[in-house]
């Protein structure tokens, strides 16, 4: 892989997963939400303003599977989802040796204290409420993903 | 153009003024570069029928704006009233919003101006049960075909800001076709 700087408007960069930035592999974020609108917005925001590579899942079960096969550097996950919610998915990620060290940020409309407690009990690293504030979220992601 | 006027929502169905509201055209506030705006527009343009449009409106209002109580009305000019066609997060029977087109609270909305409360109602706050946070005109075929009412915002959402207005502008201009192009309803196909 050539040592080139990642450029968001470069088709070669976009088509090359794991393209290196200054010698470092591109960080991979797993976005998990059952809302296609939220996934699209998060993806647009990250692709426009960062060099992170995005992969997506639409429920907790799919997220657990993709975390094992894709090995993301961070998981940004909704809580209320069909099949498996974010709390349960987070617990499963923590139980698996392959995924237990991956930072998990839960993102949800539910801002009640009981939900936040449940989130941290499930093993998440951070808990963010919707609607997402773009600059704040990017700052948070950078804090986990910067070397 | 923006102007201050009065809020006309009541918890018992009677008209009363209790908070200043802001009216204004949404067209000037669209921000195409913002990911929330771009995502909302793309999703609404993908809608093929009324059902999918309602679901996308719900996703946008809930996830991008922070409001999980909403109601969509069709403007019935023959009967001079708003007719409820869909709601989410609120009991339709308990909605006490102005429904006569002659209502002064609707006059600005019916000429295409959004009506956004300066002091928004919030889930969990006492006395705000039926308070609307915004009325958004839905354009279709050169006229205002519908009105989207946003009721209480989520507790963590303090108000509707300029970026929120840009998202509302997208709903106002893009949601009309999948929602109100009658010939397509339920057939799964949308004429462009």
XYZ file of C-alpha atoms in Angstrom, chain B residues 6-14 16-22 66-71 89-90 94-98 115-135 148-154 158-160:
60
model
C -48.245 34.928 19.775
C -48.562 31.258 20.616
C -52.084 29.944 20.488
C -51.893 26.477 21.936
C -53.919 25.473 24.903
C -54.099 22.342 27.010
C -57.889 22.377 26.891
C -58.522 23.223 23.299
C -59.272 26.888 23.951
C -54.971 31.496 24.456
C -51.715 33.349 24.137
C -48.937 32.185 26.405
C -45.590 32.539 24.747
C -44.056 34.468 21.901
C -43.511 32.538 18.688
C -41.363 33.168 15.703
C -34.872 15.580 19.180
C -38.663 15.415 19.217
C -40.599 12.166 19.634
C -44.109 13.628 19.552
C -45.461 14.760 16.209
C -48.616 14.937 14.126
C -45.806 9.574 20.256
C -49.097 11.298 21.047
C -55.802 14.097 23.051
C -54.385 16.477 20.477
C -55.668 19.988 21.071
C -54.173 21.974 18.233
C -55.948 24.615 16.144
C -44.009 28.799 13.154
C -41.421 27.919 15.794
C -41.946 28.459 19.506
C -39.271 30.516 21.203
C -39.953 28.592 24.390
C -40.384 24.930 23.469
C -42.359 22.376 25.416
C -40.361 19.513 26.908
C -41.145 15.942 27.812
C -41.425 15.694 31.576
C -42.049 19.376 32.250
C -45.312 20.200 33.974
C -47.962 22.115 32.063
C -46.426 21.519 28.631
C -48.488 18.481 27.766
C -50.101 19.779 24.602
C -47.739 22.546 23.776
C -46.448 22.618 20.208
C -42.829 23.480 19.533
C -43.255 24.079 15.809
C -45.714 24.137 12.926
C -46.410 19.010 10.480
C -46.765 19.793 14.177
C -43.844 19.056 16.484
C -44.964 18.804 20.084
C -42.698 18.378 23.110
C -38.947 18.150 22.580
C -36.774 15.624 24.393
C -33.417 23.051 24.735
C -34.724 24.737 21.587
C -34.891 24.564 17.799
